[in-house]
């Protein structure tokens, strides 16, 4: 595991700050992307290792990170990580996680009260955790090394409040319906889905801080959200276009670069494999044709990829 300082770049009139909380080997490569066989990894080892794959142990290397955008005079966060002290019994990597997310943001020049917009590309646990924090006096789950206390129970969620008190949280409506009580917390398939919704999403609704959207939502003259369903029902991408430069923040449409080589490769976390493959191909085709910089949620290395067409698939420009 390694920790990195914030990395900054500018595209057009938008400043992008990559804030990495954690990076390291995460899961067996062929469990993460089940249809990508051993030969796919081995034949691309020269550029997959060490940033995206640990060949010695056959583990996918991933990052837990947030992208901060300064656009049109506002500060925007793209996804908010795992959150500290959360009850996630179905996800051992995230169960009672303790990290320094707010410290990383502060060192990047971002205080919670400075954030104007939070984008949740979807509502999985590692994308919404720092949406909220324990209410004053409810426990210390928000401090590194702390314990969850009553606010970290993951139960009713009534002790959780928005971490970013002035922000509007942009939540995909389809995910809110799927993971919320209307669809019995993801159909009741995983206990964690209910816990995530109750401690990281429902408190935002109670505080009146959410905007549910579907299809296309324009944030400002540079940034537009678009639905890209499949990984989850409401999975979304965020497109950036400014001063002739382009990028697309794709959330969990991609977990590994091997999915760029063949968009039919889904991760083990995709809820609707067929829809995810269609969305992945559509977004990659546009990225290749319009020279959009692809910015996945969990890539190691530089955290980004330049995609080009190659045959019926794509390649990563190196």
PDB file of C-alpha atoms in Angstrom:
ATOM      1  CA  UNK A   1       0.000   0.000   0.000  1.00  0.00           C
ATOM      2  CA  UNK A   2       1.142   3.500  -0.743  1.00  0.00           C
ATOM      3  CA  UNK A   3      -0.206   6.953  -0.074  1.00  0.00           C
ATOM      4  CA  UNK A   4       0.328   9.877  -2.407  1.00  0.00           C
ATOM      5  CA  UNK A   5      -0.034  13.620  -2.280  1.00  0.00           C
ATOM      6  CA  UNK A   6      -2.643  15.362  -4.363  1.00  0.00           C
ATOM      7  CA  UNK A   7      -1.846  15.629  -8.065  1.00  0.00           C
ATOM      8  CA  UNK A   8      -3.062  18.612 -10.066  1.00  0.00           C
ATOM      9  CA  UNK A   9      -3.693  19.333 -13.717  1.00  0.00           C
ATOM     10  CA  UNK A  10      -5.765  21.781 -15.741  1.00  0.00           C
ATOM     11  CA  UNK A  11      -8.006  21.055 -18.721  1.00  0.00           C
ATOM     12  CA  UNK A  12      -9.280  24.226 -20.317  1.00  0.00           C
ATOM     13  CA  UNK A  13     -10.730  26.330 -17.512  1.00  0.00           C
ATOM     14  CA  UNK A  14     -11.149  23.419 -15.096  1.00  0.00           C
ATOM     15  CA  UNK A  15      -8.578  22.507 -12.454  1.00  0.00           C
ATOM     16  CA  UNK A  16      -8.484  18.799 -11.572  1.00  0.00           C
ATOM     17  CA  UNK A  17      -7.032  17.570  -8.297  1.00  0.00           C
ATOM     18  CA  UNK A  18      -6.582  13.853  -7.763  1.00  0.00           C
ATOM     19  CA  UNK A  19      -6.714  12.961  -4.076  1.00  0.00           C
ATOM     20  CA  UNK A  20      -5.528   9.392  -3.418  1.00  0.00           C
ATOM     21  CA  UNK A  21      -6.453   7.897  -0.077  1.00  0.00           C
ATOM     22  CA  UNK A  22      -5.072   4.409  -0.701  1.00  0.00           C
ATOM     23  CA  UNK A  23      -3.474   2.360  -3.472  1.00  0.00           C
ATOM     24  CA  UNK A  24      -2.339  -1.247  -3.599  1.00  0.00           C
ATOM     25  CA  UNK A  25      -3.183  -4.848  -4.506  1.00  0.00           C
ATOM     26  CA  UNK A  26      -6.926  -5.319  -4.055  1.00  0.00           C
ATOM     27  CA  UNK A  27      -8.286  -8.606  -5.408  1.00  0.00           C
ATOM     28  CA  UNK A  28      -7.316 -11.605  -7.553  1.00  0.00           C
ATOM     29  CA  UNK A  29      -7.234 -10.314 -11.103  1.00  0.00           C
ATOM     30  CA  UNK A  30      -9.445 -13.000 -12.585  1.00  0.00           C
ATOM     31  CA  UNK A  31     -11.980 -12.660  -9.791  1.00  0.00           C
ATOM     32  CA  UNK A  32     -12.211  -8.932 -10.390  1.00  0.00           C
ATOM     33  CA  UNK A  33     -12.666  -9.350 -14.167  1.00  0.00           C
ATOM     34  CA  UNK A  34     -13.786 -12.976 -14.554  1.00  0.00           C
ATOM     35  CA  UNK A  35     -13.871 -13.147 -18.370  1.00  0.00           C
ATOM     36  CA  UNK A  36     -10.358 -11.764 -18.848  1.00  0.00           C
ATOM     37  CA  UNK A  37      -8.227 -14.903 -18.925  1.00  0.00           C
ATOM     38  CA  UNK A  38      -4.667 -15.351 -17.751  1.00  0.00           C
ATOM     39  CA  UNK A  39      -3.307 -14.771 -21.261  1.00  0.00           C
ATOM     40  CA  UNK A  40      -4.897 -11.315 -21.400  1.00  0.00           C
ATOM     41  CA  UNK A  41      -3.015 -10.259 -18.306  1.00  0.00           C
ATOM     42  CA  UNK A  42       0.257 -11.970 -19.218  1.00  0.00           C
ATOM     43  CA  UNK A  43       0.381 -10.636 -22.780  1.00  0.00           C
ATOM     44  CA  UNK A  44      -0.027  -7.085 -21.494  1.00  0.00           C
ATOM     45  CA  UNK A  45       2.231  -7.386 -18.458  1.00  0.00           C
ATOM     46  CA  UNK A  46       4.746  -4.867 -19.834  1.00  0.00           C
ATOM     47  CA  UNK A  47       2.303  -2.007 -19.249  1.00  0.00           C
ATOM     48  CA  UNK A  48      -0.178  -3.424 -16.732  1.00  0.00           C
ATOM     49  CA  UNK A  49       2.543  -4.009 -14.127  1.00  0.00           C
ATOM     50  CA  UNK A  50       3.122  -2.562 -11.627  1.00  0.00           C
ATOM     51  CA  UNK A  51       0.440   0.155 -11.716  1.00  0.00           C
ATOM     52  CA  UNK A  52      -2.552  -2.078 -12.509  1.00  0.00           C
ATOM     53  CA  UNK A  53      -1.425  -5.632 -11.826  1.00  0.00           C
ATOM     54  CA  UNK A  54       0.905  -7.467  -9.475  1.00  0.00           C
ATOM     55  CA  UNK A  55       1.934 -10.483 -11.598  1.00  0.00           C
ATOM     56  CA  UNK A  56       3.783 -12.228  -8.793  1.00  0.00           C
ATOM     57  CA  UNK A  57       0.574 -12.668  -6.807  1.00  0.00           C
ATOM     58  CA  UNK A  58      -1.870 -12.233  -9.708  1.00  0.00           C
ATOM     59  CA  UNK A  59      -3.620  -9.353  -7.939  1.00  0.00           C
ATOM     60  CA  UNK A  60      -5.285  -6.339  -9.524  1.00  0.00           C
ATOM     61  CA  UNK A  61      -3.804  -3.087  -8.249  1.00  0.00           C
ATOM     62  CA  UNK A  62      -6.352  -0.379  -7.597  1.00  0.00           C
ATOM     63  CA  UNK A  63      -6.748   2.993  -5.919  1.00  0.00           C
ATOM     64  CA  UNK A  64      -9.266   4.571  -3.598  1.00  0.00           C
ATOM     65  CA  UNK A  65      -9.449   8.187  -4.677  1.00  0.00           C
ATOM     66  CA  UNK A  66     -11.567  11.279  -5.184  1.00  0.00           C
ATOM     67  CA  UNK A  67     -11.391  13.788  -8.000  1.00  0.00           C
ATOM     68  CA  UNK A  68     -11.786  17.446  -7.063  1.00  0.00           C
ATOM     69  CA  UNK A  69     -12.827  19.807  -9.840  1.00  0.00           C
ATOM     70  CA  UNK A  70     -12.692  23.584  -9.659  1.00  0.00           C
ATOM     71  CA  UNK A  71     -15.063  24.729 -12.379  1.00  0.00           C
ATOM     72  CA  UNK A  72     -17.008  27.939 -12.988  1.00  0.00           C
ATOM     73  CA  UNK A  73     -16.109  29.272  -9.560  1.00  0.00           C
ATOM     74  CA  UNK A  74     -17.258  26.188  -7.667  1.00  0.00           C
ATOM     75  CA  UNK A  75     -15.606  23.197  -5.995  1.00  0.00           C
ATOM     76  CA  UNK A  76     -16.975  19.796  -7.020  1.00  0.00           C
ATOM     77  CA  UNK A  77     -16.126  16.358  -5.638  1.00  0.00           C
ATOM     78  CA  UNK A  78     -16.504  13.225  -7.761  1.00  0.00           C
ATOM     79  CA  UNK A  79     -17.274  10.362  -5.341  1.00  0.00           C
ATOM     80  CA  UNK A  80     -16.390  10.300  -1.663  1.00  0.00           C
ATOM     81  CA  UNK A  81     -14.684   7.021  -0.836  1.00  0.00           C
ATOM     82  CA  UNK A  82     -15.494   4.497   1.884  1.00  0.00           C
ATOM     83  CA  UNK A  83     -15.980   6.585   5.028  1.00  0.00           C
ATOM     84  CA  UNK A  84     -14.554   5.736   8.428  1.00  0.00           C
ATOM     85  CA  UNK A  85     -15.922   3.319  10.986  1.00  0.00           C
ATOM     86  CA  UNK A  86     -18.733   2.008   8.772  1.00  0.00           C
ATOM     87  CA  UNK A  87     -20.488  -1.296   9.285  1.00  0.00           C
ATOM     88  CA  UNK A  88     -19.787  -3.225   6.068  1.00  0.00           C
ATOM     89  CA  UNK A  89     -19.825  -6.909   7.073  1.00  0.00           C
ATOM     90  CA  UNK A  90     -20.181  -8.044   3.462  1.00  0.00           C
ATOM     91  CA  UNK A  91     -17.080  -6.113   2.348  1.00  0.00           C
ATOM     92  CA  UNK A  92     -14.147  -7.048   4.591  1.00  0.00           C
ATOM     93  CA  UNK A  93     -11.842  -4.516   2.902  1.00  0.00           C
ATOM     94  CA  UNK A  94     -14.173  -1.664   3.904  1.00  0.00           C
ATOM     95  CA  UNK A  95     -15.544  -2.940   7.225  1.00  0.00           C
ATOM     96  CA  UNK A  96     -14.603  -0.409   9.938  1.00  0.00           C
ATOM     97  CA  UNK A  97     -12.232   1.262   7.483  1.00  0.00           C
ATOM     98  CA  UNK A  98     -10.081   4.047   8.920  1.00  0.00           C
ATOM     99  CA  UNK A  99      -8.454   6.518   6.560  1.00  0.00           C
ATOM    100  CA  UNK A 100      -7.437  10.156   6.404  1.00  0.00           C
ATOM    101  CA  UNK A 101      -9.813  11.314   3.687  1.00  0.00           C
ATOM    102  CA  UNK A 102     -10.587  14.737   5.157  1.00  0.00           C
ATOM    103  CA  UNK A 103      -6.905  15.273   5.908  1.00  0.00           C
ATOM    104  CA  UNK A 104      -6.020  14.512   2.296  1.00  0.00           C
ATOM    105  CA  UNK A 105      -8.655  16.972   1.111  1.00  0.00           C
ATOM    106  CA  UNK A 106      -7.443  19.666   3.485  1.00  0.00           C
ATOM    107  CA  UNK A 107      -3.858  19.266   2.331  1.00  0.00           C
ATOM    108  CA  UNK A 108      -5.160  19.676  -1.225  1.00  0.00           C
ATOM    109  CA  UNK A 109      -6.726  22.975  -0.168  1.00  0.00           C
ATOM    110  CA  UNK A 110     -10.307  21.767   0.245  1.00  0.00           C
ATOM    111  CA  UNK A 111     -12.255  22.109   3.489  1.00  0.00           C
ATOM    112  CA  UNK A 112     -15.695  20.509   3.887  1.00  0.00           C
ATOM    113  CA  UNK A 113     -17.390  23.901   3.972  1.00  0.00           C
ATOM    114  CA  UNK A 114     -15.724  24.848   0.657  1.00  0.00           C
ATOM    115  CA  UNK A 115     -17.445  22.112  -1.358  1.00  0.00           C
ATOM    116  CA  UNK A 116     -20.360  23.253  -3.523  1.00  0.00           C
ATOM    117  CA  UNK A 117     -21.334  20.037  -5.326  1.00  0.00           C
ATOM    118  CA  UNK A 118     -20.804  16.325  -4.650  1.00  0.00           C
ATOM    119  CA  UNK A 119     -21.261  13.901  -7.541  1.00  0.00           C
ATOM    120  CA  UNK A 120     -21.994  10.278  -6.680  1.00  0.00           C
ATOM    121  CA  UNK A 121     -21.389   8.358  -9.902  1.00  0.00           C
ATOM    122  CA  UNK A 122     -23.329   5.501  -8.265  1.00  0.00           C
ATOM    123  CA  UNK A 123     -24.260   4.332  -4.781  1.00  0.00           C
ATOM    124  CA  UNK A 124     -21.781   1.572  -4.000  1.00  0.00           C
ATOM    125  CA  UNK A 125     -20.074   1.719  -0.616  1.00  0.00           C
ATOM    126  CA  UNK A 126     -16.702   2.999  -1.837  1.00  0.00           C
ATOM    127  CA  UNK A 127     -18.244   5.977  -3.641  1.00  0.00           C
ATOM    128  CA  UNK A 128     -20.528   7.466  -0.990  1.00  0.00           C
ATOM    129  CA  UNK A 129     -18.876   6.844   2.381  1.00  0.00           C
ATOM    130  CA  UNK A 130     -17.782  10.392   3.103  1.00  0.00           C
ATOM    131  CA  UNK A 131     -21.118  11.821   1.998  1.00  0.00           C
ATOM    132  CA  UNK A 132     -21.825  11.889   5.721  1.00  0.00           C
ATOM    133  CA  UNK A 133     -20.125  11.965   9.078  1.00  0.00           C
ATOM    134  CA  UNK A 134     -21.367  11.448  12.636  1.00  0.00           C
ATOM    135  CA  UNK A 135     -23.362  14.301  14.106  1.00  0.00           C
ATOM    136  CA  UNK A 136     -21.628  16.352  16.775  1.00  0.00           C
ATOM    137  CA  UNK A 137     -21.147  14.186  19.847  1.00  0.00           C
ATOM    138  CA  UNK A 138     -22.315  11.016  18.085  1.00  0.00           C
ATOM    139  CA  UNK A 139     -18.930   9.289  17.937  1.00  0.00           C
ATOM    140  CA  UNK A 140     -15.521   9.610  16.332  1.00  0.00           C
ATOM    141  CA  UNK A 141     -15.827   7.536  13.174  1.00  0.00           C
ATOM    142  CA  UNK A 142     -14.698  10.495  11.089  1.00  0.00           C
ATOM    143  CA  UNK A 143     -11.241  10.701  12.664  1.00  0.00           C
ATOM    144  CA  UNK A 144      -8.419   8.378  11.688  1.00  0.00           C
ATOM    145  CA  UNK A 145      -8.046   5.611  14.222  1.00  0.00           C
ATOM    146  CA  UNK A 146     -11.390   6.439  15.873  1.00  0.00           C
ATOM    147  CA  UNK A 147     -14.243   4.114  16.668  1.00  0.00           C
ATOM    148  CA  UNK A 148     -17.696   4.344  15.219  1.00  0.00           C
ATOM    149  CA  UNK A 149     -19.714   5.066  18.354  1.00  0.00           C
ATOM    150  CA  UNK A 150     -23.482   5.426  18.024  1.00  0.00           C
ATOM    151  CA  UNK A 151     -23.124   7.503  14.877  1.00  0.00           C
ATOM    152  CA  UNK A 152     -21.199   4.708  13.206  1.00  0.00           C
ATOM    153  CA  UNK A 153     -23.737   1.994  13.826  1.00  0.00           C
ATOM    154  CA  UNK A 154     -24.999   1.939  10.248  1.00  0.00           C
ATOM    155  CA  UNK A 155     -28.456   1.398  11.703  1.00  0.00           C
ATOM    156  CA  UNK A 156     -31.227   4.011  11.356  1.00  0.00           C
ATOM    157  CA  UNK A 157     -28.735   6.624  10.130  1.00  0.00           C
ATOM    158  CA  UNK A 158     -30.337   9.356  12.238  1.00  0.00           C
ATOM    159  CA  UNK A 159     -26.982  10.261  13.784  1.00  0.00           C
ATOM    160  CA  UNK A 160     -25.327  10.942  10.417  1.00  0.00           C
ATOM    161  CA  UNK A 161     -25.154  14.411   8.857  1.00  0.00           C
ATOM    162  CA  UNK A 162     -23.739  15.703   5.542  1.00  0.00           C
ATOM    163  CA  UNK A 163     -19.950  15.998   5.644  1.00  0.00           C
ATOM    164  CA  UNK A 164     -20.098  18.900   3.182  1.00  0.00           C
ATOM    165  CA  UNK A 165     -22.722  21.150   4.770  1.00  0.00           C
ATOM    166  CA  UNK A 166     -23.174  23.617   1.905  1.00  0.00           C
ATOM    167  CA  UNK A 167     -23.010  21.128  -0.960  1.00  0.00           C
ATOM    168  CA  UNK A 168     -25.710  19.877  -3.250  1.00  0.00           C
ATOM    169  CA  UNK A 169     -25.367  16.113  -3.663  1.00  0.00           C
ATOM    170  CA  UNK A 170     -26.150  14.850  -7.167  1.00  0.00           C
ATOM    171  CA  UNK A 171     -27.529  11.320  -6.854  1.00  0.00           C
ATOM    172  CA  UNK A 172     -28.652   9.130  -9.779  1.00  0.00           C
ATOM    173  CA  UNK A 173     -32.394   8.641  -9.370  1.00  0.00           C
ATOM    174  CA  UNK A 174     -32.294   5.051 -10.620  1.00  0.00           C
ATOM    175  CA  UNK A 175     -29.716   4.094  -7.989  1.00  0.00           C
ATOM    176  CA  UNK A 176     -31.648   5.895  -5.270  1.00  0.00           C
ATOM    177  CA  UNK A 177     -34.732   3.872  -6.183  1.00  0.00           C
ATOM    178  CA  UNK A 178     -32.804   0.585  -6.422  1.00  0.00           C
ATOM    179  CA  UNK A 179     -30.747   0.871  -3.258  1.00  0.00           C
ATOM    180  CA  UNK A 180     -33.333   2.741  -1.202  1.00  0.00           C
ATOM    181  CA  UNK A 181     -36.411   1.470   0.628  1.00  0.00           C
ATOM    182  CA  UNK A 182     -38.622   1.590  -2.499  1.00  0.00           C
ATOM    183  CA  UNK A 183     -36.760  -1.403  -3.910  1.00  0.00           C
ATOM    184  CA  UNK A 184     -36.059  -2.917  -0.489  1.00  0.00           C
ATOM    185  CA  UNK A 185     -32.403  -1.845  -0.458  1.00  0.00           C
ATOM    186  CA  UNK A 186     -31.248  -3.518  -3.655  1.00  0.00           C
ATOM    187  CA  UNK A 187     -33.848  -6.247  -3.367  1.00  0.00           C
ATOM    188  CA  UNK A 188     -32.378  -7.379  -0.079  1.00  0.00           C
ATOM    189  CA  UNK A 189     -29.594  -9.304  -1.785  1.00  0.00           C
ATOM    190  CA  UNK A 190     -26.840  -7.813   0.368  1.00  0.00           C
ATOM    191  CA  UNK A 191     -27.067  -6.481   3.908  1.00  0.00           C
ATOM    192  CA  UNK A 192     -24.454  -3.878   3.083  1.00  0.00           C
ATOM    193  CA  UNK A 193     -26.743  -2.165   0.565  1.00  0.00           C
ATOM    194  CA  UNK A 194     -29.170  -1.251   3.337  1.00  0.00           C
ATOM    195  CA  UNK A 195     -26.362  -0.136   5.648  1.00  0.00           C
ATOM    196  CA  UNK A 196     -24.779   2.029   2.937  1.00  0.00           C
ATOM    197  CA  UNK A 197     -28.072   3.694   2.096  1.00  0.00           C
ATOM    198  CA  UNK A 198     -28.992   4.318   5.724  1.00  0.00           C
ATOM    199  CA  UNK A 199     -25.686   5.893   6.783  1.00  0.00           C
ATOM    200  CA  UNK A 200     -24.526   7.569   3.545  1.00  0.00           C
ATOM    201  CA  UNK A 201     -27.606   8.492   1.479  1.00  0.00           C
ATOM    202  CA  UNK A 202     -30.766   8.717   3.591  1.00  0.00           C
ATOM    203  CA  UNK A 203     -29.267  11.404   5.887  1.00  0.00           C
ATOM    204  CA  UNK A 204     -28.717  13.610   2.824  1.00  0.00           C
ATOM    205  CA  UNK A 205     -32.398  13.365   1.955  1.00  0.00           C
ATOM    206  CA  UNK A 206     -33.396  14.251   5.505  1.00  0.00           C
ATOM    207  CA  UNK A 207     -31.113  17.282   5.364  1.00  0.00           C
ATOM    208  CA  UNK A 208     -32.597  18.402   2.028  1.00  0.00           C
ATOM    209  CA  UNK A 209     -29.197  18.309   0.295  1.00  0.00           C
ATOM    210  CA  UNK A 210     -29.897  15.901  -2.607  1.00  0.00           C
ATOM    211  CA  UNK A 211     -30.878  16.419  -6.202  1.00  0.00           C
ATOM    212  CA  UNK A 212     -32.062  13.245  -7.932  1.00  0.00           C
ATOM    213  CA  UNK A 213     -31.439  13.247 -11.666  1.00  0.00           C
ATOM    214  CA  UNK A 214     -31.775  10.909 -14.636  1.00  0.00           C
ATOM    215  CA  UNK A 215     -30.665  10.933 -18.276  1.00  0.00           C
ATOM    216  CA  UNK A 216     -28.576  14.094 -18.591  1.00  0.00           C
ATOM    217  CA  UNK A 217     -27.843  16.762 -15.990  1.00  0.00           C
ATOM    218  CA  UNK A 218     -25.772  19.851 -16.763  1.00  0.00           C
ATOM    219  CA  UNK A 219     -23.751  21.092 -13.802  1.00  0.00           C
ATOM    220  CA  UNK A 220     -22.203  24.112 -15.511  1.00  0.00           C
ATOM    221  CA  UNK A 221     -20.857  25.178 -18.902  1.00  0.00           C
ATOM    222  CA  UNK A 222     -17.976  22.682 -18.594  1.00  0.00           C
ATOM    223  CA  UNK A 223     -19.486  19.671 -16.827  1.00  0.00           C
ATOM    224  CA  UNK A 224     -22.362  17.345 -17.742  1.00  0.00           C
ATOM    225  CA  UNK A 225     -23.585  14.149 -16.115  1.00  0.00           C
ATOM    226  CA  UNK A 226     -24.923  11.332 -18.302  1.00  0.00           C
ATOM    227  CA  UNK A 227     -26.522   8.022 -17.383  1.00  0.00           C
ATOM    228  CA  UNK A 228     -24.471   4.914 -18.253  1.00  0.00           C
ATOM    229  CA  UNK A 229     -26.409   2.056 -16.633  1.00  0.00           C
ATOM    230  CA  UNK A 230     -25.261  -1.490 -16.069  1.00  0.00           C
ATOM    231  CA  UNK A 231     -22.717  -1.497 -13.267  1.00  0.00           C
ATOM    232  CA  UNK A 232     -25.682  -0.270 -11.242  1.00  0.00           C
ATOM    233  CA  UNK A 233     -29.068   0.874 -12.563  1.00  0.00           C
ATOM    234  CA  UNK A 234     -28.112   4.536 -12.224  1.00  0.00           C
ATOM    235  CA  UNK A 235     -24.370   4.454 -12.921  1.00  0.00           C
ATOM    236  CA  UNK A 236     -23.234   7.700 -14.496  1.00  0.00           C
ATOM    237  CA  UNK A 237     -20.306   9.361 -16.220  1.00  0.00           C
ATOM    238  CA  UNK A 238     -19.257  12.978 -15.900  1.00  0.00           C
ATOM    239  CA  UNK A 239     -18.132  14.672 -19.108  1.00  0.00           C
ATOM    240  CA  UNK A 240     -15.760  17.638 -19.085  1.00  0.00           C
ATOM    241  CA  UNK A 241     -15.404  19.891 -22.127  1.00  0.00           C
ATOM    242  CA  UNK A 242     -13.532  23.171 -21.777  1.00  0.00           C
ATOM    243  CA  UNK A 243     -11.249  25.175 -24.050  1.00  0.00           C
ATOM    244  CA  UNK A 244     -11.028  22.396 -26.606  1.00  0.00           C
ATOM    245  CA  UNK A 245      -9.960  19.806 -24.011  1.00  0.00           C
ATOM    246  CA  UNK A 246     -12.094  16.872 -22.933  1.00  0.00           C
ATOM    247  CA  UNK A 247     -12.294  14.218 -20.251  1.00  0.00           C
ATOM    248  CA  UNK A 248     -14.840  11.714 -19.021  1.00  0.00           C
ATOM    249  CA  UNK A 249     -14.983  10.510 -15.424  1.00  0.00           C
ATOM    250  CA  UNK A 250     -16.400   7.013 -15.795  1.00  0.00           C
ATOM    251  CA  UNK A 251     -16.835   5.825 -12.204  1.00  0.00           C
ATOM    252  CA  UNK A 252     -16.869   2.024 -12.081  1.00  0.00           C
ATOM    253  CA  UNK A 253     -17.559   1.525 -15.763  1.00  0.00           C
ATOM    254  CA  UNK A 254     -13.900   0.468 -15.683  1.00  0.00           C
ATOM    255  CA  UNK A 255     -12.087  -1.262 -12.828  1.00  0.00           C
ATOM    256  CA  UNK A 256      -9.070  -2.374 -14.868  1.00  0.00           C
ATOM    257  CA  UNK A 257      -7.468  -1.440 -18.188  1.00  0.00           C
ATOM    258  CA  UNK A 258      -8.158  -4.957 -19.488  1.00  0.00           C
ATOM    259  CA  UNK A 259     -11.778  -3.821 -19.835  1.00  0.00           C
ATOM    260  CA  UNK A 260     -10.625  -1.201 -22.330  1.00  0.00           C
ATOM    261  CA  UNK A 261      -9.051  -3.884 -24.510  1.00  0.00           C
ATOM    262  CA  UNK A 262     -12.401  -5.685 -24.679  1.00  0.00           C
ATOM    263  CA  UNK A 263     -15.477  -3.786 -23.410  1.00  0.00           C
ATOM    264  CA  UNK A 264     -17.337  -7.093 -23.030  1.00  0.00           C
ATOM    265  CA  UNK A 265     -15.246  -7.744 -19.903  1.00  0.00           C
ATOM    266  CA  UNK A 266     -17.340  -6.820 -16.873  1.00  0.00           C
ATOM    267  CA  UNK A 267     -16.168  -6.595 -13.313  1.00  0.00           C
ATOM    268  CA  UNK A 268     -17.585  -8.986 -10.749  1.00  0.00           C
ATOM    269  CA  UNK A 269     -19.477  -6.032  -9.277  1.00  0.00           C
ATOM    270  CA  UNK A 270     -21.593  -5.213 -12.352  1.00  0.00           C
ATOM    271  CA  UNK A 271     -25.263  -5.836 -11.610  1.00  0.00           C
ATOM    272  CA  UNK A 272     -26.412  -6.006 -15.250  1.00  0.00           C
ATOM    273  CA  UNK A 273     -23.578  -7.415 -17.334  1.00  0.00           C
ATOM    274  CA  UNK A 274     -25.214  -6.877 -20.727  1.00  0.00           C
ATOM    275  CA  UNK A 275     -26.131  -3.252 -20.043  1.00  0.00           C
ATOM    276  CA  UNK A 276     -22.712  -2.536 -18.523  1.00  0.00           C
ATOM    277  CA  UNK A 277     -20.964  -3.824 -21.654  1.00  0.00           C
ATOM    278  CA  UNK A 278     -23.150  -1.659 -23.891  1.00  0.00           C
ATOM    279  CA  UNK A 279     -22.485   1.435 -21.780  1.00  0.00           C
ATOM    280  CA  UNK A 280     -18.755   0.690 -21.623  1.00  0.00           C
ATOM    281  CA  UNK A 281     -18.430   0.350 -25.392  1.00  0.00           C
ATOM    282  CA  UNK A 282     -20.473   3.478 -26.029  1.00  0.00           C
ATOM    283  CA  UNK A 283     -18.389   5.595 -23.672  1.00  0.00           C
ATOM    284  CA  UNK A 284     -15.085   4.212 -24.980  1.00  0.00           C
ATOM    285  CA  UNK A 285     -16.088   4.774 -28.607  1.00  0.00           C
ATOM    286  CA  UNK A 286     -16.828   8.404 -27.901  1.00  0.00           C
ATOM    287  CA  UNK A 287     -13.673   8.811 -25.835  1.00  0.00           C
ATOM    288  CA  UNK A 288     -11.560   7.420 -28.674  1.00  0.00           C
ATOM    289  CA  UNK A 289     -13.295   9.447 -31.382  1.00  0.00           C
ATOM    290  CA  UNK A 290     -13.398  12.738 -29.459  1.00  0.00           C
ATOM    291  CA  UNK A 291     -10.057  12.308 -27.666  1.00  0.00           C
ATOM    292  CA  UNK A 292     -11.625  12.417 -24.225  1.00  0.00           C
ATOM    293  CA  UNK A 293      -9.224  11.571 -21.424  1.00  0.00           C
ATOM    294  CA  UNK A 294     -10.741   8.586 -19.596  1.00  0.00           C
ATOM    295  CA  UNK A 295     -10.733   8.939 -15.796  1.00  0.00           C
ATOM    296  CA  UNK A 296     -11.919   5.797 -13.959  1.00  0.00           C
ATOM    297  CA  UNK A 297     -12.633   5.737 -10.252  1.00  0.00           C
ATOM    298  CA  UNK A 298     -10.022   3.169  -9.259  1.00  0.00           C
ATOM    299  CA  UNK A 299      -7.100   3.115 -11.706  1.00  0.00           C
ATOM    300  CA  UNK A 300      -3.626   3.158 -10.268  1.00  0.00           C
ATOM    301  CA  UNK A 301      -0.684   4.791 -12.022  1.00  0.00           C
ATOM    302  CA  UNK A 302      -1.624   8.199 -13.373  1.00  0.00           C
ATOM    303  CA  UNK A 303      -5.288   7.396 -12.722  1.00  0.00           C
ATOM    304  CA  UNK A 304      -6.216   8.130 -16.335  1.00  0.00           C
ATOM    305  CA  UNK A 305      -6.079   6.529 -19.784  1.00  0.00           C
ATOM    306  CA  UNK A 306      -5.941   7.766 -23.362  1.00  0.00           C
ATOM    307  CA  UNK A 307      -8.042   5.387 -25.443  1.00  0.00           C
ATOM    308  CA  UNK A 308      -7.682   4.645 -29.144  1.00  0.00           C
ATOM    309  CA  UNK A 309      -9.598   2.280 -31.424  1.00  0.00           C
ATOM    310  CA  UNK A 310      -7.917  -0.971 -32.416  1.00  0.00           C
ATOM    311  CA  UNK A 311      -9.836  -3.493 -34.490  1.00  0.00           C
ATOM    312  CA  UNK A 312     -13.171  -4.211 -32.842  1.00  0.00           C
ATOM    313  CA  UNK A 313     -11.820  -3.073 -29.487  1.00  0.00           C
ATOM    314  CA  UNK A 314      -9.532  -0.438 -28.092  1.00  0.00           C
ATOM    315  CA  UNK A 315      -6.038   0.073 -26.819  1.00  0.00           C
ATOM    316  CA  UNK A 316      -4.470   2.311 -24.232  1.00  0.00           C
ATOM    317  CA  UNK A 317      -2.121   4.891 -25.703  1.00  0.00           C
ATOM    318  CA  UNK A 318       1.245   4.685 -23.958  1.00  0.00           C
TER     319      UNK A 318
END
